[in-house]
JSON list of C-alpha atoms in Angstrom, two decimals:
[
{"chain": "S", "resi": 174, "resn": "MET", "atom": "CA", "xyz": [0.14, -0.03, 0.07]},
{"chain": "S", "resi": 175, "resn": "LYS", "atom": "CA", "xyz": [2.82, 2.60, 0.85]},
{"chain": "S", "resi": 176, "resn": "LYS", "atom": "CA", "xyz": [4.47, 1.71, -2.29]},
{"chain": "S", "resi": 177, "resn": "SER", "atom": "CA", "xyz": [1.58, 2.60, -4.56]},
{"chain": "S", "resi": 178, "resn": "ILE", "atom": "CA", "xyz": [1.33, 6.09, -2.50]},
{"chain": "S", "resi": 179, "resn": "PHE", "atom": "CA", "xyz": [4.59, 7.07, -3.26]},
{"chain": "S", "resi": 180, "resn": "ALA", "atom": "CA", "xyz": [4.55, 5.84, -6.76]},
{"chain": "S", "resi": 181, "resn": "LEU", "atom": "CA", "xyz": [1.66, 8.46, -7.93]},
{"chain": "S", "resi": 182, "resn": "PRO", "atom": "CA", "xyz": [3.62, 11.70, -7.26]},
{"chain": "S", "resi": 183, "resn": "VAL", "atom": "CA", "xyz": [6.70, 10.12, -8.97]},
{"chain": "S", "resi": 184, "resn": "LEU", "atom": "CA", "xyz": [4.54, 9.11, -12.00]},
{"chain": "S", "resi": 185, "resn": "ALA", "atom": "CA", "xyz": [2.89, 12.56, -12.02]},
{"chain": "S", "resi": 186, "resn": "MET", "atom": "CA", "xyz": [6.19, 14.49, -11.99]},
{"chain": "S", "resi": 187, "resn": "VAL", "atom": "CA", "xyz": [7.37, 12.09, -14.81]},
{"chain": "S", "resi": 188, "resn": "LEU", "atom": "CA", "xyz": [4.48, 12.89, -17.21]},
{"chain": "S", "resi": 189, "resn": "LEU", "atom": "CA", "xyz": [4.62, 16.71, -16.17]},
{"chain": "S", "resi": 190, "resn": "PHE", "atom": "CA", "xyz": [8.47, 17.25, -17.11]},
{"chain": "S", "resi": 191, "resn": "SER", "atom": "CA", "xyz": [7.78, 14.79, -20.49]},
{"chain": "S", "resi": 192, "resn": "CYS", "atom": "CA", "xyz": [4.58, 17.21, -21.60]},
{"chain": "S", "resi": 193, "resn": "SER", "atom": "CA", "xyz": [6.64, 20.51, -20.58]},
{"chain": "S", "resi": 194, "resn": "LYS", "atom": "CA", "xyz": [9.61, 19.41, -22.68]},
{"chain": "S", "resi": 195, "resn": "GLU", "atom": "CA", "xyz": [7.57, 18.21, -25.52]},
{"chain": "S", "resi": 196, "resn": "SER", "atom": "CA", "xyz": [5.64, 21.52, -25.79]},
{"chain": "S", "resi": 197, "resn": "SER", "atom": "CA", "xyz": [9.04, 23.49, -25.35]},
{"chain": "S", "resi": 198, "resn": "LEU", "atom": "CA", "xyz": [10.39, 21.07, -28.20]},
{"chain": "S", "resi": 199, "resn": "GLU", "atom": "CA", "xyz": [7.44, 21.90, -30.43]},
{"chain": "S", "resi": 200, "resn": "ASP", "atom": "CA", "xyz": [7.70, 25.96, -29.73]},
{"chain": "S", "resi": 201, "resn": "GLN", "atom": "CA", "xyz": [11.36, 25.43, -30.91]},
{"chain": "S", "resi": 202, "resn": "LEU", "atom": "CA", "xyz": [10.58, 23.84, -33.81]},
{"chain": "S", "resi": 203, "resn": "GLN", "atom": "CA", "xyz": [7.73, 26.27, -34.73]},
{"chain": "S", "resi": 204, "resn": "SER", "atom": "CA", "xyz": [10.13, 29.14, -34.12]},
{"chain": "S", "resi": 205, "resn": "GLY", "atom": "CA", "xyz": [12.61, 27.85, -35.91]},
{"chain": "S", "resi": 206, "resn": "SER", "atom": "CA", "xyz": [10.56, 27.16, -39.11]},
{"chain": "S", "resi": 207, "resn": "SER", "atom": "CA", "xyz": [9.24, 30.78, -38.99]},
{"chain": "S", "resi": 208, "resn": "GLU", "atom": "CA", "xyz": [12.63, 32.07, -38.74]},
{"chain": "S", "resi": 209, "resn": "GLU", "atom": "CA", "xyz": [13.88, 29.72, -41.63]},
{"chain": "S", "resi": 210, "resn": "LEU", "atom": "CA", "xyz": [11.17, 31.12, -43.91]},
{"chain": "S", "resi": 211, "resn": "LYS", "atom": "CA", "xyz": [11.96, 34.66, -42.98]},
{"chain": "S", "resi": 212, "resn": "SER", "atom": "CA", "xyz": [15.40, 33.94, -43.77]},
{"chain": "S", "resi": 213, "resn": "THR", "atom": "CA", "xyz": [14.38, 32.17, -47.14]},
{"chain": "S", "resi": 214, "resn": "SER", "atom": "CA", "xyz": [12.32, 35.35, -48.26]},
{"chain": "S", "resi": 215, "resn": "LEU", "atom": "CA", "xyz": [15.07, 37.94, -47.41]},
{"chain": "S", "resi": 216, "resn": "ILE", "atom": "CA", "xyz": [17.77, 35.74, -49.54]},
{"chain": "S", "resi": 217, "resn": "SER", "atom": "CA", "xyz": [15.19, 35.20, -52.48]},
{"chain": "S", "resi": 218, "resn": "SER", "atom": "CA", "xyz": [14.80, 39.19, -52.28]},
{"chain": "S", "resi": 219, "resn": "SER", "atom": "CA", "xyz": [18.29, 40.06, -52.04]},
{"chain": "S", "resi": 220, "resn": "ASN", "atom": "CA", "xyz": [19.56, 37.60, -54.92]},
{"chain": "S", "resi": 221, "resn": "CYS", "atom": "CA", "xyz": [17.22, 39.56, -57.45]},
{"chain": "S", "resi": 222, "resn": "ASP", "atom": "CA", "xyz": [19.74, 40.74, -59.96]},
{"chain": "S", "resi": 223, "resn": "ASN", "atom": "CA", "xyz": [18.00, 41.88, -63.05]},
{"chain": "S", "resi": 224, "resn": "ASP", "atom": "CA", "xyz": [18.90, 44.77, -65.59]},
{"chain": "S", "resi": 225, "resn": "LEU", "atom": "CA", "xyz": [15.98, 47.32, -67.31]},
{"chain": "S", "resi": 226, "resn": "ILE", "atom": "CA", "xyz": [17.66, 48.68, -70.34]},
{"chain": "S", "resi": 227, "resn": "GLY", "atom": "CA", "xyz": [16.12, 51.66, -72.32]},
{"chain": "S", "resi": 228, "resn": "PRO", "atom": "CA", "xyz": [16.19, 55.47, -72.80]},
{"chain": "S", "resi": 229, "resn": "THR", "atom": "CA", "xyz": [15.28, 57.47, -69.73]},
{"chain": "S", "resi": 230, "resn": "VAL", "atom": "CA", "xyz": [14.40, 60.69, -71.68]},
{"chain": "S", "resi": 231, "resn": "LEU", "atom": "CA", "xyz": [11.58, 60.17, -74.30]},
{"chain": "S", "resi": 232, "resn": "SER", "atom": "CA", "xyz": [10.26, 62.46, -76.96]},
{"chain": "S", "resi": 233, "resn": "VAL", "atom": "CA", "xyz": [6.64, 62.77, -77.90]},
{"chain": "S", "resi": 234, "resn": "GLY", "atom": "CA", "xyz": [5.99, 61.03, -81.07]},
{"chain": "S", "resi": 235, "resn": "SER", "atom": "CA", "xyz": [8.69, 58.68, -80.88]},
{"chain": "S", "resi": 236, "resn": "THR", "atom": "CA", "xyz": [8.63, 54.78, -80.72]},
{"chain": "S", "resi": 237, "resn": "VAL", "atom": "CA", "xyz": [11.13, 53.01, -78.01]},
{"chain": "S", "resi": 238, "resn": "THR", "atom": "CA", "xyz": [12.12, 49.74, -76.78]},
{"chain": "S", "resi": 239, "resn": "PHE", "atom": "CA", "xyz": [12.95, 48.64, -73.40]},
{"chain": "S", "resi": 240, "resn": "THR", "atom": "CA", "xyz": [14.35, 45.01, -72.43]},
{"chain": "S", "resi": 241, "resn": "CYS", "atom": "CA", "xyz": [14.44, 43.23, -69.34]},
{"chain": "S", "resi": 242, "resn": "VAL", "atom": "CA", "xyz": [17.47, 41.05, -68.44]},
{"chain": "S", "resi": 243, "resn": "ALA", "atom": "CA", "xyz": [16.57, 38.48, -66.06]},
{"chain": "S", "resi": 244, "resn": "ASN", "atom": "CA", "xyz": [20.30, 37.33, -64.36]},
{"chain": "S", "resi": 245, "resn": "ALA", "atom": "CA", "xyz": [19.16, 35.76, -60.52]},
{"chain": "S", "resi": 246, "resn": "PRO", "atom": "CA", "xyz": [17.58, 34.00, -58.96]},
{"chain": "S", "resi": 247, "resn": "ASP", "atom": "CA", "xyz": [15.91, 32.92, -62.12]},
{"chain": "S", "resi": 248, "resn": "PRO", "atom": "CA", "xyz": [17.26, 33.96, -65.83]},
{"chain": "S", "resi": 249, "resn": "ASN", "atom": "CA", "xyz": [14.39, 32.10, -67.46]},
{"chain": "S", "resi": 250, "resn": "PRO", "atom": "CA", "xyz": [11.36, 33.67, -65.63]},
{"chain": "S", "resi": 251, "resn": "SER", "atom": "CA", "xyz": [7.94, 31.77, -66.32]},
{"chain": "S", "resi": 252, "resn": "SER", "atom": "CA", "xyz": [6.06, 35.21, -66.30]},
{"chain": "S", "resi": 253, "resn": "ILE", "atom": "CA", "xyz": [6.72, 38.78, -67.26]},
{"chain": "S", "resi": 254, "resn": "VAL", "atom": "CA", "xyz": [4.53, 41.66, -66.72]},
{"chain": "S", "resi": 255, "resn": "TRP", "atom": "CA", "xyz": [5.15, 45.38, -67.57]},
{"chain": "S", "resi": 256, "resn": "THR", "atom": "CA", "xyz": [3.76, 48.43, -66.27]},
{"chain": "S", "resi": 257, "resn": "VAL", "atom": "CA", "xyz": [4.06, 51.88, -68.07]},
{"chain": "S", "resi": 258, "resn": "PRO", "atom": "CA", "xyz": [2.85, 55.13, -66.96]},
{"chain": "S", "resi": 259, "resn": "THR", "atom": "CA", "xyz": [0.43, 57.28, -68.64]},
{"chain": "S", "resi": 260, "resn": "GLY", "atom": "CA", "xyz": [1.03, 58.45, -72.18]},
{"chain": "S", "resi": 261, "resn": "LEU", "atom": "CA", "xyz": [2.95, 55.26, -73.29]},
{"chain": "S", "resi": 262, "resn": "ARG", "atom": "CA", "xyz": [1.17, 52.94, -75.45]},
{"chain": "S", "resi": 263, "resn": "ILE", "atom": "CA", "xyz": [2.41, 49.44, -75.63]},
{"chain": "S", "resi": 264, "resn": "ILE", "atom": "CA", "xyz": [2.85, 48.11, -78.95]},
{"chain": "S", "resi": 265, "resn": "SER", "atom": "CA", "xyz": [4.17, 44.57, -78.39]},
{"chain": "S", "resi": 266, "resn": "GLY", "atom": "CA", "xyz": [5.97, 42.78, -75.94]},
{"chain": "S", "resi": 267, "resn": "GLN", "atom": "CA", "xyz": [3.80, 42.35, -72.89]},
{"chain": "S", "resi": 268, "resn": "GLY", "atom": "CA", "xyz": [4.77, 39.05, -71.18]},
{"chain": "S", "resi": 269, "resn": "THR", "atom": "CA", "xyz": [8.20, 39.01, -73.14]},
{"chain": "S", "resi": 270, "resn": "ALA", "atom": "CA", "xyz": [11.49, 40.45, -72.15]},
{"chain": "S", "resi": 271, "resn": "THR", "atom": "CA", "xyz": [11.32, 43.29, -74.76]},
{"chain": "S", "resi": 272, "resn": "LEU", "atom": "CA", "xyz": [8.77, 45.85, -74.80]},
{"chain": "S", "resi": 273, "resn": "ARG", "atom": "CA", "xyz": [7.82, 48.37, -77.51]},
{"chain": "S", "resi": 274, "resn": "VAL", "atom": "CA", "xyz": [5.88, 51.28, -76.67]},
{"chain": "S", "resi": 275, "resn": "SER", "atom": "CA", "xyz": [4.78, 54.69, -78.58]},
{"chain": "S", "resi": 276, "resn": "VAL", "atom": "CA", "xyz": [5.06, 58.05, -76.49]},
{"chain": "S", "resi": 277, "resn": "GLY", "atom": "CA", "xyz": [1.93, 60.06, -76.79]},
{"chain": "S", "resi": 278, "resn": "SER", "atom": "CA", "xyz": [1.58, 63.56, -75.87]},
{"chain": "S", "resi": 279, "resn": "ALA", "atom": "CA", "xyz": [-0.31, 62.75, -72.73]},
{"chain": "S", "resi": 280, "resn": "PHE", "atom": "CA", "xyz": [3.41, 61.57, -71.24]},
{"chain": "S", "resi": 281, "resn": "ASN", "atom": "CA", "xyz": [4.86, 63.75, -68.61]},
{"chain": "S", "resi": 282, "resn": "GLY", "atom": "CA", "xyz": [7.29, 61.08, -66.97]},
{"chain": "S", "resi": 283, "resn": "GLY", "atom": "CA", "xyz": [6.74, 58.29, -64.66]},
{"chain": "S", "resi": 284, "resn": "GLN", "atom": "CA", "xyz": [7.92, 54.95, -63.80]},
{"chain": "S", "resi": 285, "resn": "ILE", "atom": "CA", "xyz": [8.22, 51.88, -65.99]},
{"chain": "S", "resi": 286, "resn": "SER", "atom": "CA", "xyz": [8.64, 48.72, -63.90]},
{"chain": "S", "resi": 287, "resn": "VAL", "atom": "CA", "xyz": [8.63, 44.87, -64.90]},
{"chain": "S", "resi": 288, "resn": "ASP", "atom": "CA", "xyz": [7.71, 41.96, -62.56]},
{"chain": "S", "resi": 289, "resn": "LEU", "atom": "CA", "xyz": [9.15, 38.49, -62.87]},
{"chain": "S", "resi": 290, "resn": "ASN", "atom": "CA", "xyz": [7.48, 35.37, -61.61]},
{"chain": "S", "resi": 291, "resn": "GLN", "atom": "CA", "xyz": [4.50, 36.82, -60.09]},
{"chain": "S", "resi": 292, "resn": "GLY", "atom": "CA", "xyz": [6.32, 39.53, -58.14]},
{"chain": "S", "resi": 293, "resn": "GLN", "atom": "CA", "xyz": [9.06, 37.70, -57.04]},
{"chain": "S", "resi": 294, "resn": "CYS", "atom": "CA", "xyz": [11.27, 39.71, -58.44]},
{"chain": "S", "resi": 295, "resn": "GLY", "atom": "CA", "xyz": [11.36, 43.16, -60.13]},
{"chain": "S", "resi": 296, "resn": "LYS", "atom": "CA", "xyz": [12.94, 45.99, -61.70]},
{"chain": "S", "resi": 297, "resn": "SER", "atom": "CA", "xyz": [11.63, 49.79, -62.23]},
{"chain": "S", "resi": 298, "resn": "MET", "atom": "CA", "xyz": [13.03, 52.79, -64.00]},
{"chain": "S", "resi": 299, "resn": "GLY", "atom": "CA", "xyz": [12.34, 56.56, -63.73]},
{"chain": "S", "resi": 300, "resn": "LEU", "atom": "CA", "xyz": [11.41, 58.24, -67.17]},
{"chain": "S", "resi": 301, "resn": "SER", "atom": "CA", "xyz": [11.13, 62.17, -68.26]},
{"chain": "S", "resi": 302, "resn": "ARG", "atom": "CA", "xyz": [10.01, 63.77, -71.00]},
{"chain": "S", "resi": 303, "resn": "ALA", "atom": "CA", "xyz": [12.31, 65.49, -73.46]},
{"chain": "S", "resi": 304, "resn": "GLY", "atom": "CA", "xyz": [12.11, 69.28, -73.06]},
{"chain": "S", "resi": 305, "resn": "GLY", "atom": "CA", "xyz": [10.39, 68.73, -69.71]},
{"chain": "S", "resi": 306, "resn": "GLY", "atom": "CA", "xyz": [6.59, 69.71, -68.88]},
{"chain": "S", "resi": 307, "resn": "SER", "atom": "CA", "xyz": [3.70, 69.96, -71.32]},
{"chain": "S", "resi": 308, "resn": "VAL", "atom": "CA", "xyz": [3.87, 71.03, -74.66]},
{"chain": "S", "resi": 309, "resn": "THR", "atom": "CA", "xyz": [2.87, 74.70, -75.18]},
{"chain": "S", "resi": 310, "resn": "CYS", "atom": "CA", "xyz": [2.00, 76.76, -78.21]},
{"chain": "S", "resi": 311, "resn": "PRO", "atom": "CA", "xyz": [3.56, 80.14, -78.72]},
{"chain": "S", "resi": 312, "resn": "SER", "atom": "CA", "xyz": [1.45, 83.22, -77.77]},
{"chain": "S", "resi": 313, "resn": "ARG", "atom": "CA", "xyz": [0.44, 86.31, -80.16]},
{"chain": "S", "resi": 314, "resn": "SER", "atom": "CA", "xyz": [3.04, 88.30, -78.42]},
{"chain": "S", "resi": 315, "resn": "ASN", "atom": "CA", "xyz": [5.84, 85.76, -79.48]},
{"chain": "S", "resi": 316, "resn": "LEU", "atom": "CA", "xyz": [5.29, 86.65, -83.19]},
{"chain": "S", "resi": 317, "resn": "PHE", "atom": "CA", "xyz": [7.23, 89.46, -84.39]},
{"chain": "S", "resi": 318, "resn": "ILE", "atom": "CA", "xyz": [7.07, 91.42, -87.71]},
{"chain": "S", "resi": 319, "resn": "ALA", "atom": "CA", "xyz": [9.95, 93.78, -88.44]},
{"chain": "S", "resi": 320, "resn": "ALA", "atom": "CA", "xyz": [11.09, 95.71, -91.40]},
{"chain": "S", "resi": 321, "resn": "ALA", "atom": "CA", "xyz": [14.37, 94.63, -92.94]},
{"chain": "S", "resi": 322, "resn": "ALA", "atom": "CA", "xyz": [17.46, 96.93, -92.36]},
{"chain": "S", "resi": 323, "resn": "GLY", "atom": "CA", "xyz": [17.57, 99.61, -95.25]},
{"chain": "S", "resi": 324, "resn": "ALA", "atom": "CA", "xyz": [14.05, 98.88, -96.42]},
{"chain": "S", "resi": 325, "resn": "ASN", "atom": "CA", "xyz": [11.56, 101.39, -97.11]},
{"chain": "S", "resi": 326, "resn": "GLY", "atom": "CA", "xyz": [9.16, 99.79, -94.47]},
{"chain": "S", "resi": 327, "resn": "CYS", "atom": "CA", "xyz": [6.92, 98.34, -97.39]},
{"chain": "S", "resi": 328, "resn": "ASP", "atom": "CA", "xyz": [9.72, 95.74, -98.97]},
{"chain": "S", "resi": 329, "resn": "ASP", "atom": "CA", "xyz": [11.42, 93.09, -96.95]},
{"chain": "S", "resi": 330, "resn": "PHE", "atom": "CA", "xyz": [10.42, 91.86, -93.65]},
{"chain": "S", "resi": 331, "resn": "GLY", "atom": "CA", "xyz": [11.81, 89.45, -91.03]},
{"chain": "S", "resi": 332, "resn": "ILE", "atom": "CA", "xyz": [9.65, 87.12, -89.44]},
{"chain": "S", "resi": 333, "resn": "SER", "atom": "CA", "xyz": [10.42, 85.77, -85.90]},
{"chain": "S", "resi": 334, "resn": "LEU", "atom": "CA", "xyz": [8.28, 83.31, -83.70]},
{"chain": "S", "resi": 335, "resn": "ASN", "atom": "CA", "xyz": [10.01, 83.18, -80.39]},
{"chain": "S", "resi": 336, "resn": "ASN", "atom": "CA", "xyz": [9.26, 80.59, -77.61]},
{"chain": "S", "resi": 337, "resn": "ALA", "atom": "CA", "xyz": [9.19, 77.95, -80.13]},
{"chain": "S", "resi": 338, "resn": "ASN", "atom": "CA", "xyz": [11.12, 75.02, -78.30]},
{"chain": "S", "resi": 339, "resn": "ASP", "atom": "CA", "xyz": [8.25, 72.76, -78.70]},
{"chain": "S", "resi": 340, "resn": "VAL", "atom": "CA", "xyz": [7.32, 73.87, -82.07]},
{"chain": "S", "resi": 341, "resn": "ALA", "atom": "CA", "xyz": [8.20, 70.95, -84.84]},
{"chain": "S", "resi": 342, "resn": "SER", "atom": "CA", "xyz": [7.40, 73.04, -88.02]},
{"chain": "S", "resi": 343, "resn": "VAL", "atom": "CA", "xyz": [5.52, 76.08, -89.15]},
{"chain": "S", "resi": 344, "resn": "SER", "atom": "CA", "xyz": [3.73, 76.63, -92.53]},
{"chain": "S", "resi": 345, "resn": "TRP", "atom": "CA", "xyz": [3.35, 80.59, -92.83]},
{"chain": "S", "resi": 346, "resn": "THR", "atom": "CA", "xyz": [0.81, 82.64, -94.73]},
{"chain": "S", "resi": 347, "resn": "TYR", "atom": "CA", "xyz": [0.23, 86.73, -94.99]},
{"chain": "S", "resi": 348, "resn": "SER", "atom": "CA", "xyz": [-2.37, 89.05, -95.95]},
{"chain": "S", "resi": 349, "resn": "ILE", "atom": "CA", "xyz": [-2.36, 92.53, -97.21]},
{"chain": "S", "resi": 350, "resn": "GLN", "atom": "CA", "xyz": [-4.97, 94.69, -99.28]},
{"chain": "S", "resi": 351, "resn": "SER", "atom": "CA", "xyz": [-6.45, 92.01, -101.55]},
{"chain": "S", "resi": 352, "resn": "ILE", "atom": "CA", "xyz": [-3.95, 89.49, -100.72]},
{"chain": "S", "resi": 353, "resn": "ASN", "atom": "CA", "xyz": [-5.55, 86.69, -98.20]},
{"chain": "S", "resi": 354, "resn": "ASN", "atom": "CA", "xyz": [-3.76, 83.85, -96.40]},
{"chain": "S", "resi": 355, "resn": "ARG", "atom": "CA", "xyz": [-0.98, 83.96, -99.39]},
{"chain": "S", "resi": 356, "resn": "SER", "atom": "CA", "xyz": [1.69, 81.00, -98.42]},
{"chain": "S", "resi": 357, "resn": "PHE", "atom": "CA", "xyz": [5.46, 82.06, -98.23]},
{"chain": "S", "resi": 358, "resn": "GLY", "atom": "CA", "xyz": [6.96, 78.89, -97.15]},
{"chain": "S", "resi": 359, "resn": "THR", "atom": "CA", "xyz": [7.56, 76.57, -94.36]},
{"chain": "S", "resi": 360, "resn": "SER", "atom": "CA", "xyz": [10.09, 76.29, -91.44]},
{"chain": "S", "resi": 361, "resn": "SER", "atom": "CA", "xyz": [11.23, 73.28, -89.60]},
{"chain": "S", "resi": 362, "resn": "ASN", "atom": "CA", "xyz": [12.56, 73.36, -86.16]},
{"chain": "S", "resi": 363, "resn": "PRO", "atom": "CA", "xyz": [14.54, 69.64, -85.60]},
{"chain": "S", "resi": 364, "resn": "ASN", "atom": "CA", "xyz": [16.57, 70.93, -82.76]},
{"chain": "S", "resi": 365, "resn": "GLY", "atom": "CA", "xyz": [13.93, 72.80, -80.79]},
{"chain": "S", "resi": 366, "resn": "ASN", "atom": "CA", "xyz": [15.42, 76.13, -80.96]},
{"chain": "S", "resi": 367, "resn": "TYR", "atom": "CA", "xyz": [13.90, 79.09, -79.01]},
{"chain": "S", "resi": 368, "resn": "SER", "atom": "CA", "xyz": [13.32, 81.06, -82.18]},
{"chain": "S", "resi": 369, "resn": "ILE", "atom": "CA", "xyz": [12.27, 80.68, -85.54]},
{"chain": "S", "resi": 370, "resn": "PHE", "atom": "CA", "xyz": [13.11, 83.09, -88.43]},
{"chain": "S", "resi": 371, "resn": "LYS", "atom": "CA", "xyz": [11.54, 83.66, -91.77]},
{"chain": "S", "resi": 372, "resn": "PRO", "atom": "CA", "xyz": [12.08, 86.18, -94.44]},
{"chain": "S", "resi": 373, "resn": "LEU", "atom": "CA", "xyz": [9.07, 87.89, -96.32]},
{"chain": "S", "resi": 374, "resn": "TYR", "atom": "CA", "xyz": [9.30, 89.87, -99.54]},
{"chain": "S", "resi": 375, "resn": "LEU", "atom": "CA", "xyz": [5.83, 91.70, -100.60]},
{"chain": "S", "resi": 376, "resn": "PRO", "atom": "CA", "xyz": [4.95, 91.83, -104.15]},
{"chain": "S", "resi": 377, "resn": "THR", "atom": "CA", "xyz": [4.95, 95.11, -105.92]},
{"chain": "S", "resi": 378, "resn": "GLY", "atom": "CA", "xyz": [2.15, 97.33, -104.48]},
{"chain": "S", "resi": 379, "resn": "SER", "atom": "CA", "xyz": [1.28, 100.43, -102.62]},
{"chain": "S", "resi": 380, "resn": "TYR", "atom": "CA", "xyz": [0.96, 99.33, -98.96]},
{"chain": "S", "resi": 381, "resn": "ASN", "atom": "CA", "xyz": [1.24, 102.54, -96.81]},
{"chain": "S", "resi": 382, "resn": "ASN", "atom": "CA", "xyz": [-1.05, 102.64, -94.01]},
{"chain": "S", "resi": 383, "resn": "HIS", "atom": "CA", "xyz": [-2.35, 98.94, -94.66]},
{"chain": "S", "resi": 384, "resn": "TYR", "atom": "CA", "xyz": [-1.93, 96.11, -92.07]},
{"chain": "S", "resi": 385, "resn": "LEU", "atom": "CA", "xyz": [0.08, 93.55, -92.81]},
{"chain": "S", "resi": 386, "resn": "TRP", "atom": "CA", "xyz": [-1.02, 90.11, -91.24]},
{"chain": "S", "resi": 387, "resn": "VAL", "atom": "CA", "xyz": [1.32, 87.09, -90.84]},
{"chain": "S", "resi": 388, "resn": "THR", "atom": "CA", "xyz": [-0.18, 83.64, -89.54]},
{"chain": "S", "resi": 389, "resn": "ALA", "atom": "CA", "xyz": [2.09, 80.78, -88.34]},
{"chain": "S", "resi": 390, "resn": "ASN", "atom": "CA", "xyz": [0.36, 77.61, -88.72]},
{"chain": "S", "resi": 391, "resn": "ILE", "atom": "CA", "xyz": [2.20, 75.44, -86.29]},
{"chain": "S", "resi": 392, "resn": "THR", "atom": "CA", "xyz": [2.68, 71.72, -85.58]},
{"chain": "S", "resi": 393, "resn": "LEU", "atom": "CA", "xyz": [3.96, 71.01, -82.34]},
{"chain": "S", "resi": 394, "resn": "THR", "atom": "CA", "xyz": [6.40, 68.16, -80.84]},
{"chain": "S", "resi": 395, "resn": "ASP", "atom": "CA", "xyz": [3.38, 66.26, -79.79]},
{"chain": "S", "resi": 396, "resn": "GLY", "atom": "CA", "xyz": [1.62, 66.28, -83.24]},
{"chain": "S", "resi": 397, "resn": "SER", "atom": "CA", "xyz": [-1.01, 68.84, -82.01]},
{"chain": "S", "resi": 398, "resn": "THR", "atom": "CA", "xyz": [-1.36, 71.81, -84.09]},
{"chain": "S", "resi": 399, "resn": "CYS", "atom": "CA", "xyz": [-2.09, 75.48, -83.33]},
{"chain": "S", "resi": 400, "resn": "THR", "atom": "CA", "xyz": [-2.32, 78.94, -85.00]},
{"chain": "S", "resi": 401, "resn": "VAL", "atom": "CA", "xyz": [-0.54, 82.36, -84.25]},
{"chain": "S", "resi": 402, "resn": "SER", "atom": "CA", "xyz": [-1.31, 85.58, -85.67]},
{"chain": "S", "resi": 403, "resn": "ASN", "atom": "CA", "xyz": [-0.12, 88.89, -85.64]},
{"chain": "S", "resi": 404, "resn": "SER", "atom": "CA", "xyz": [-0.17, 92.30, -87.66]},
{"chain": "S", "resi": 405, "resn": "LYS", "atom": "CA", "xyz": [1.73, 95.51, -88.42]},
{"chain": "S", "resi": 406, "resn": "LEU", "atom": "CA", "xyz": [0.51, 98.74, -89.55]},
{"chain": "S", "resi": 407, "resn": "LEU", "atom": "CA", "xyz": [2.68, 99.86, -92.49]},
{"chain": "S", "resi": 408, "resn": "SER", "atom": "CA", "xyz": [4.09, 103.17, -92.75]},
{"chain": "S", "resi": 409, "resn": "CYS", "atom": "CA", "xyz": [6.46, 103.67, -95.97]},
{"chain": "S", "resi": 410, "resn": "SER", "atom": "CA", "xyz": [7.26, 106.16, -98.47]},
{"chain": "S", "resi": 411, "resn": "GLY", "atom": "CA", "xyz": [7.37, 103.91, -101.29]},
{"chain": "S", "resi": 412, "resn": "SER", "atom": "CA", "xyz": [5.76, 100.29, -102.35]},
{"chain": "S", "resi": 413, "resn": "GLY", "atom": "CA", "xyz": [6.53, 96.73, -102.25]},
{"chain": "S", "resi": 414, "resn": "GLY", "atom": "CA", "xyz": [9.63, 95.60, -103.93]},
{"chain": "S", "resi": 415, "resn": "GLY", "atom": "CA", "xyz": [8.22, 92.55, -106.32]},
{"chain": "S", "resi": 416, "resn": "GLY", "atom": "CA", "xyz": [9.36, 89.77, -103.88]},
{"chain": "S", "resi": 417, "resn": "ASN", "atom": "CA", "xyz": [7.14, 87.14, -102.88]},
{"chain": "S", "resi": 418, "resn": "PRO", "atom": "CA", "xyz": [4.24, 86.11, -105.36]}
]
């Protein structure tokens, strides 16, 4: 009888120690599993070694190509997804390593990014618009009409369009007396110069105290168009010199 009485506490202590030890081991395993997953995630992230190749300054109206070179951890990703900013239109290549886009007038910069293997790895790159800011049309005050040096004020003129950085080309016309919107040529501005100059030679005629109107029919670098006109009241001692028809 005494033997069974002493045996019960001993058995209870053994069971309690065993459960406590098992619980502690389970906690350690769970904790170890969590740390292992965390470590694996960090390693995977730090091993994303990819290159995104392409221009960073884009001109409106152009077509450009971007290429993703996947190096690690997977040089042959099973999925590639491109995301482009507003104003860029994907022409081809979504889902592949090479993307072709067209640059529209709404593009004002942003980020292009590529995700590999459903977000496991990725790369992004900042883009900006050539010339910066939005494309703007010159105002009327930027169109100048000046008589050429040495002329009598009714012969030769120099036409200047300033603030023309966003101007791609100009089709010029003039009006005076019975002449209405007559063309006197075109000008291009491939380098985005601030000022565009165009000479104007009036045909033979008496233009004293008449208004000379000049109109610039403008095509901007984003493909949009606008029109700017200005006038000059002529004061001269003679007549036009028989230049432009």
